[in-house]
Amino acid sequence: MQDDPVDALAARIAALPGSRRLIGIAAPPGAGKSTLADALADRLPGAVVVPMDGFHLDNALLAPRGLLARKGAPETFDADGFVAMMERLRAGGEVVIPVFDRTRDLALAGARVVPATAPVLLVEGNYLLMRDAPWDRLGALFDLTVWLDVPMAVLEARLIARWTALGLDDGAAKARALGNDIPNARRVVAGSRAAAVVLRQTV
């Protein structure tokens, strides 16, 4: 019987030195970053999940810039704000962070507290390994990086199902996934550095 890859990854994280370990979990949209982060948090006492999505720009800012239809692309995030938060998390101490509410399609400021005592921070997001500035400043902040390798066809199916679950009809869900999410996914794959750990999924 093969070892559970999540158990193996949790054990590797637990063995890392230091009182605070920052783990970067990167992948295209729909790859399962949040699911993996939550599963690791269940196995690592005191671990806190830190999602990148809290730094989505609000729709009221995206619309006049002509970026609303591209929401989720790198330029639709407060990337400098996210990097600044990550530097604070690396330095230690309590940090209050925003969280994205997918159902309401907006970021909630001050929605979660990362306590100073948190030993492991599981940071998850699409662009954590991107080579473009300012995302490229993140690499030095992580103790370990993880990449979820998922075929595009699987991502497509998952993303369509996600939008359907959020209330879009089949046609609108497919248009949203193929018109924006999949191009973003291809951009993530093409623009990201290699991670220390790669977890491959085929379904």
CSV table of C-alpha atoms in Angstrom, one decimal:
chain,number,residue,atom,x,y,z
A,1,MET,CA,0.0,0.0,0.0
A,2,GLN,CA,1.3,3.4,-0.9
A,3,ASP,CA,1.7,6.1,1.7
A,4,ASP,CA,-0.8,8.9,1.7
A,5,PRO,CA,0.9,11.8,0.0
A,6,VAL,CA,-0.8,14.3,2.3
A,7,ASP,CA,0.4,12.4,5.3
A,8,ALA,CA,3.9,12.3,3.9
A,9,LEU,CA,3.9,16.0,3.1
A,10,ALA,CA,2.6,16.8,6.6
A,11,ALA,CA,5.4,14.8,8.1
A,12,ARG,CA,7.9,16.6,5.9
A,13,ILE,CA,6.5,20.0,7.0
A,14,ALA,CA,6.5,19.0,10.7
A,15,ALA,CA,10.2,18.1,10.4
A,16,LEU,CA,11.3,21.5,9.1
A,17,PRO,CA,13.3,23.5,11.6
A,18,GLY,CA,12.1,26.8,13.1
A,19,SER,CA,9.4,28.2,15.3
A,20,ARG,CA,7.4,29.4,12.2
A,21,ARG,CA,7.4,27.6,8.9
A,22,LEU,CA,5.8,29.2,5.8
A,23,ILE,CA,4.6,26.7,3.2
A,24,GLY,CA,3.6,27.9,-0.3
A,25,ILE,CA,0.9,25.8,-2.0
A,26,ALA,CA,0.6,27.0,-5.6
A,27,ALA,CA,-1.3,25.8,-8.7
A,28,PRO,CA,-3.8,26.9,-11.3
A,29,PRO,CA,-7.4,27.7,-10.3
A,30,GLY,CA,-9.4,24.5,-9.6
A,31,ALA,CA,-6.4,22.4,-8.8
A,32,GLY,CA,-7.4,21.8,-5.1
A,33,LYS,CA,-5.1,24.2,-3.3
A,34,SER,CA,-7.6,25.0,-0.6
A,35,THR,CA,-8.5,21.3,-0.1
A,36,LEU,CA,-4.9,20.4,0.3
A,37,ALA,CA,-4.2,23.3,2.7
A,38,ASP,CA,-7.2,22.3,4.8
A,39,ALA,CA,-6.2,18.7,4.9
A,40,LEU,CA,-2.6,19.6,6.0
A,41,ALA,CA,-4.0,21.9,8.7
A,42,ASP,CA,-6.0,19.0,10.1
A,43,ARG,CA,-2.7,17.1,10.4
A,44,LEU,CA,-0.5,19.9,11.8
A,45,PRO,CA,-1.5,21.2,15.2
A,46,GLY,CA,-1.7,25.0,15.3
A,47,ALA,CA,-1.4,25.4,11.6
A,48,VAL,CA,-3.2,28.3,9.9
A,49,VAL,CA,-4.4,28.5,6.3
A,50,VAL,CA,-3.5,31.8,4.6
A,51,PRO,CA,-5.4,32.2,1.3
A,52,MET,CA,-4.0,34.6,-1.4
A,53,ASP,CA,-7.6,35.3,-2.6
A,54,GLY,CA,-8.2,37.9,0.1
A,55,PHE,CA,-6.3,40.3,-2.0
A,56,HIS,CA,-8.7,40.2,-5.0
A,57,LEU,CA,-9.4,43.8,-6.1
A,58,ASP,CA,-13.0,44.7,-5.6
A,59,ASN,CA,-15.4,44.6,-8.6
A,60,ALA,CA,-15.9,48.4,-8.2
A,61,LEU,CA,-12.2,48.9,-8.9
A,62,LEU,CA,-12.0,46.3,-11.6
A,63,ALA,CA,-14.9,47.5,-13.7
A,64,PRO,CA,-13.6,51.0,-14.6
A,65,ARG,CA,-10.2,49.5,-15.4
A,66,GLY,CA,-11.8,47.1,-17.8
A,67,LEU,CA,-10.6,44.1,-15.8
A,68,LEU,CA,-13.9,42.7,-14.4
A,69,ALA,CA,-14.1,40.0,-17.0
A,70,ARG,CA,-10.5,39.0,-16.2
A,71,LYS,CA,-11.0,38.7,-12.4
A,72,GLY,CA,-8.5,36.2,-11.1
A,73,ALA,CA,-5.7,37.2,-13.4
A,74,PRO,CA,-2.5,38.5,-11.7
A,75,GLU,CA,-3.3,42.1,-12.5
A,76,THR,CA,-6.6,41.9,-10.7
A,77,PHE,CA,-4.9,41.4,-7.3
A,78,ASP,CA,-3.3,43.8,-4.8
A,79,ALA,CA,0.0,41.9,-5.3
A,80,ASP,CA,2.1,44.4,-3.5
A,81,GLY,CA,-0.3,44.3,-0.5
A,82,PHE,CA,-0.1,40.5,-0.5
A,83,VAL,CA,3.7,40.6,-0.6
A,84,ALA,CA,3.7,43.1,2.3
A,85,MET,CA,1.5,40.8,4.3
A,86,MET,CA,3.7,37.8,3.6
A,87,GLU,CA,6.7,39.8,4.8
A,88,ARG,CA,4.9,40.5,8.1
A,89,LEU,CA,4.0,36.9,8.5
A,90,ARG,CA,7.6,35.9,7.9
A,91,ALA,CA,8.8,38.4,10.5
A,92,GLY,CA,6.4,36.9,13.1
A,93,GLY,CA,3.9,38.4,15.5
A,94,GLU,CA,0.1,38.5,15.2
A,95,VAL,CA,-1.2,39.5,11.7
A,96,VAL,CA,-4.8,40.2,10.7
A,97,ILE,CA,-5.5,39.1,7.2
A,98,PRO,CA,-8.4,39.4,4.6
A,99,VAL,CA,-10.4,36.5,3.3
A,100,PHE,CA,-12.3,36.1,0.0
A,101,ASP,CA,-16.0,35.2,0.2
A,102,ARG,CA,-16.5,33.3,-3.1
A,103,THR,CA,-20.3,33.3,-2.7
A,104,ARG,CA,-20.5,37.1,-2.4
A,105,ASP,CA,-17.6,37.6,-4.8
A,106,LEU,CA,-15.7,40.0,-2.5
A,107,ALA,CA,-12.8,40.2,-0.1
A,108,LEU,CA,-13.5,40.7,3.6
A,109,ALA,CA,-11.0,42.9,5.4
A,110,GLY,CA,-9.8,41.8,8.8
A,111,ALA,CA,-11.6,38.5,8.6
A,112,ARG,CA,-9.0,36.2,10.1
A,113,VAL,CA,-6.2,36.4,12.7
A,114,VAL,CA,-2.9,34.6,12.3
A,115,PRO,CA,-1.7,34.3,15.9
A,116,ALA,CA,2.0,35.0,16.8
A,117,THR,CA,2.2,31.4,18.1
A,118,ALA,CA,1.1,29.7,14.8
A,119,PRO,CA,3.9,27.3,14.0
A,120,VAL,CA,2.9,26.5,10.4
A,121,LEU,CA,1.3,28.9,7.8
A,122,LEU,CA,-0.2,27.1,4.8
A,123,VAL,CA,-0.2,29.8,2.2
A,124,GLU,CA,-2.3,28.9,-0.9
A,125,GLY,CA,-2.7,30.8,-4.2
A,126,ASN,CA,-2.3,30.7,-7.9
A,127,TYR,CA,0.7,33.0,-8.2
A,128,LEU,CA,3.0,32.2,-5.3
A,129,LEU,CA,5.7,30.8,-7.7
A,130,MET,CA,5.3,33.4,-10.5
A,131,ARG,CA,8.5,34.8,-11.9
A,132,ASP,CA,7.0,38.2,-12.6
A,133,ALA,CA,7.4,41.1,-10.2
A,134,PRO,CA,6.3,41.6,-7.4
A,135,TRP,CA,5.3,37.9,-7.1
A,136,ASP,CA,9.0,36.9,-7.5
A,137,ARG,CA,9.7,38.4,-4.0
A,138,LEU,CA,7.7,35.6,-2.4
A,139,GLY,CA,10.1,32.8,-3.1
A,140,ALA,CA,12.6,33.8,-0.4
A,141,LEU,CA,9.8,33.9,2.2
A,142,PHE,CA,8.9,30.2,2.0
A,143,ASP,CA,10.4,27.3,3.9
A,144,LEU,CA,8.9,24.8,1.4
A,145,THR,CA,6.9,25.1,-1.8
A,146,VAL,CA,4.3,22.7,-3.2
A,147,TRP,CA,2.8,22.5,-6.7
A,148,LEU,CA,-0.3,20.7,-7.6
A,149,ASP,CA,0.0,19.3,-11.1
A,150,VAL,CA,-3.5,18.7,-12.6
A,151,PRO,CA,-4.3,18.1,-16.3
A,152,MET,CA,-6.1,21.0,-18.0
A,153,ALA,CA,-9.0,18.8,-18.9
A,154,VAL,CA,-9.6,18.0,-15.2
A,155,LEU,CA,-9.2,21.7,-14.3
A,156,GLU,CA,-11.8,22.6,-17.0
A,157,ALA,CA,-14.4,20.1,-15.6
A,158,ARG,CA,-13.8,21.2,-12.0
A,159,LEU,CA,-14.1,24.9,-12.9
A,160,ILE,CA,-17.3,24.5,-14.8
A,161,ALA,CA,-18.7,22.5,-11.9
A,162,ARG,CA,-17.6,25.3,-9.5
A,163,TRP,CA,-19.5,28.0,-11.4
A,164,THR,CA,-22.5,25.8,-11.7
A,165,ALA,CA,-22.6,25.3,-8.0
A,166,LEU,CA,-22.5,29.1,-7.6
A,167,GLY,CA,-25.7,29.4,-9.6
A,168,LEU,CA,-24.6,29.9,-13.2
A,169,ASP,CA,-26.4,27.8,-15.9
A,170,ASP,CA,-24.4,25.3,-17.9
A,171,GLY,CA,-23.6,27.7,-20.7
A,172,ALA,CA,-22.6,30.6,-18.5
A,173,ALA,CA,-20.5,28.3,-16.3
A,174,LYS,CA,-18.6,27.0,-19.3
A,175,ALA,CA,-18.1,30.5,-20.7
A,176,ARG,CA,-16.7,31.7,-17.4
A,177,ALA,CA,-14.4,28.8,-17.0
A,178,LEU,CA,-13.1,28.7,-20.6
A,179,GLY,CA,-13.1,32.5,-21.1
A,180,ASN,CA,-11.2,33.4,-18.0
A,181,ASP,CA,-10.2,30.6,-15.6
A,182,ILE,CA,-8.5,28.4,-18.1
A,183,PRO,CA,-6.4,31.2,-19.7
A,184,ASN,CA,-5.4,32.1,-16.1
A,185,ALA,CA,-4.5,28.5,-15.5
A,186,ARG,CA,-2.3,28.4,-18.6
A,187,ARG,CA,-0.6,31.6,-17.5
A,188,VAL,CA,0.1,30.1,-14.1
A,189,VAL,CA,1.6,27.0,-15.5
A,190,ALA,CA,3.8,28.9,-18.0
A,191,GLY,CA,4.9,31.6,-15.6
A,192,SER,CA,5.7,29.7,-12.4
A,193,ARG,CA,9.0,28.5,-11.0
A,194,ALA,CA,9.5,24.8,-10.1
A,195,ALA,CA,8.4,23.8,-6.6
A,196,ALA,CA,10.3,21.6,-4.1
A,197,VAL,CA,7.4,19.2,-4.0
A,198,VAL,CA,5.1,18.2,-6.8
A,199,LEU,CA,1.8,16.4,-6.2
A,200,ARG,CA,0.3,15.0,-9.4
A,201,GLN,CA,-3.4,14.3,-9.9
A,202,THR,CA,-5.0,12.7,-12.9
A,203,VAL,CA,-8.7,12.9,-11.9
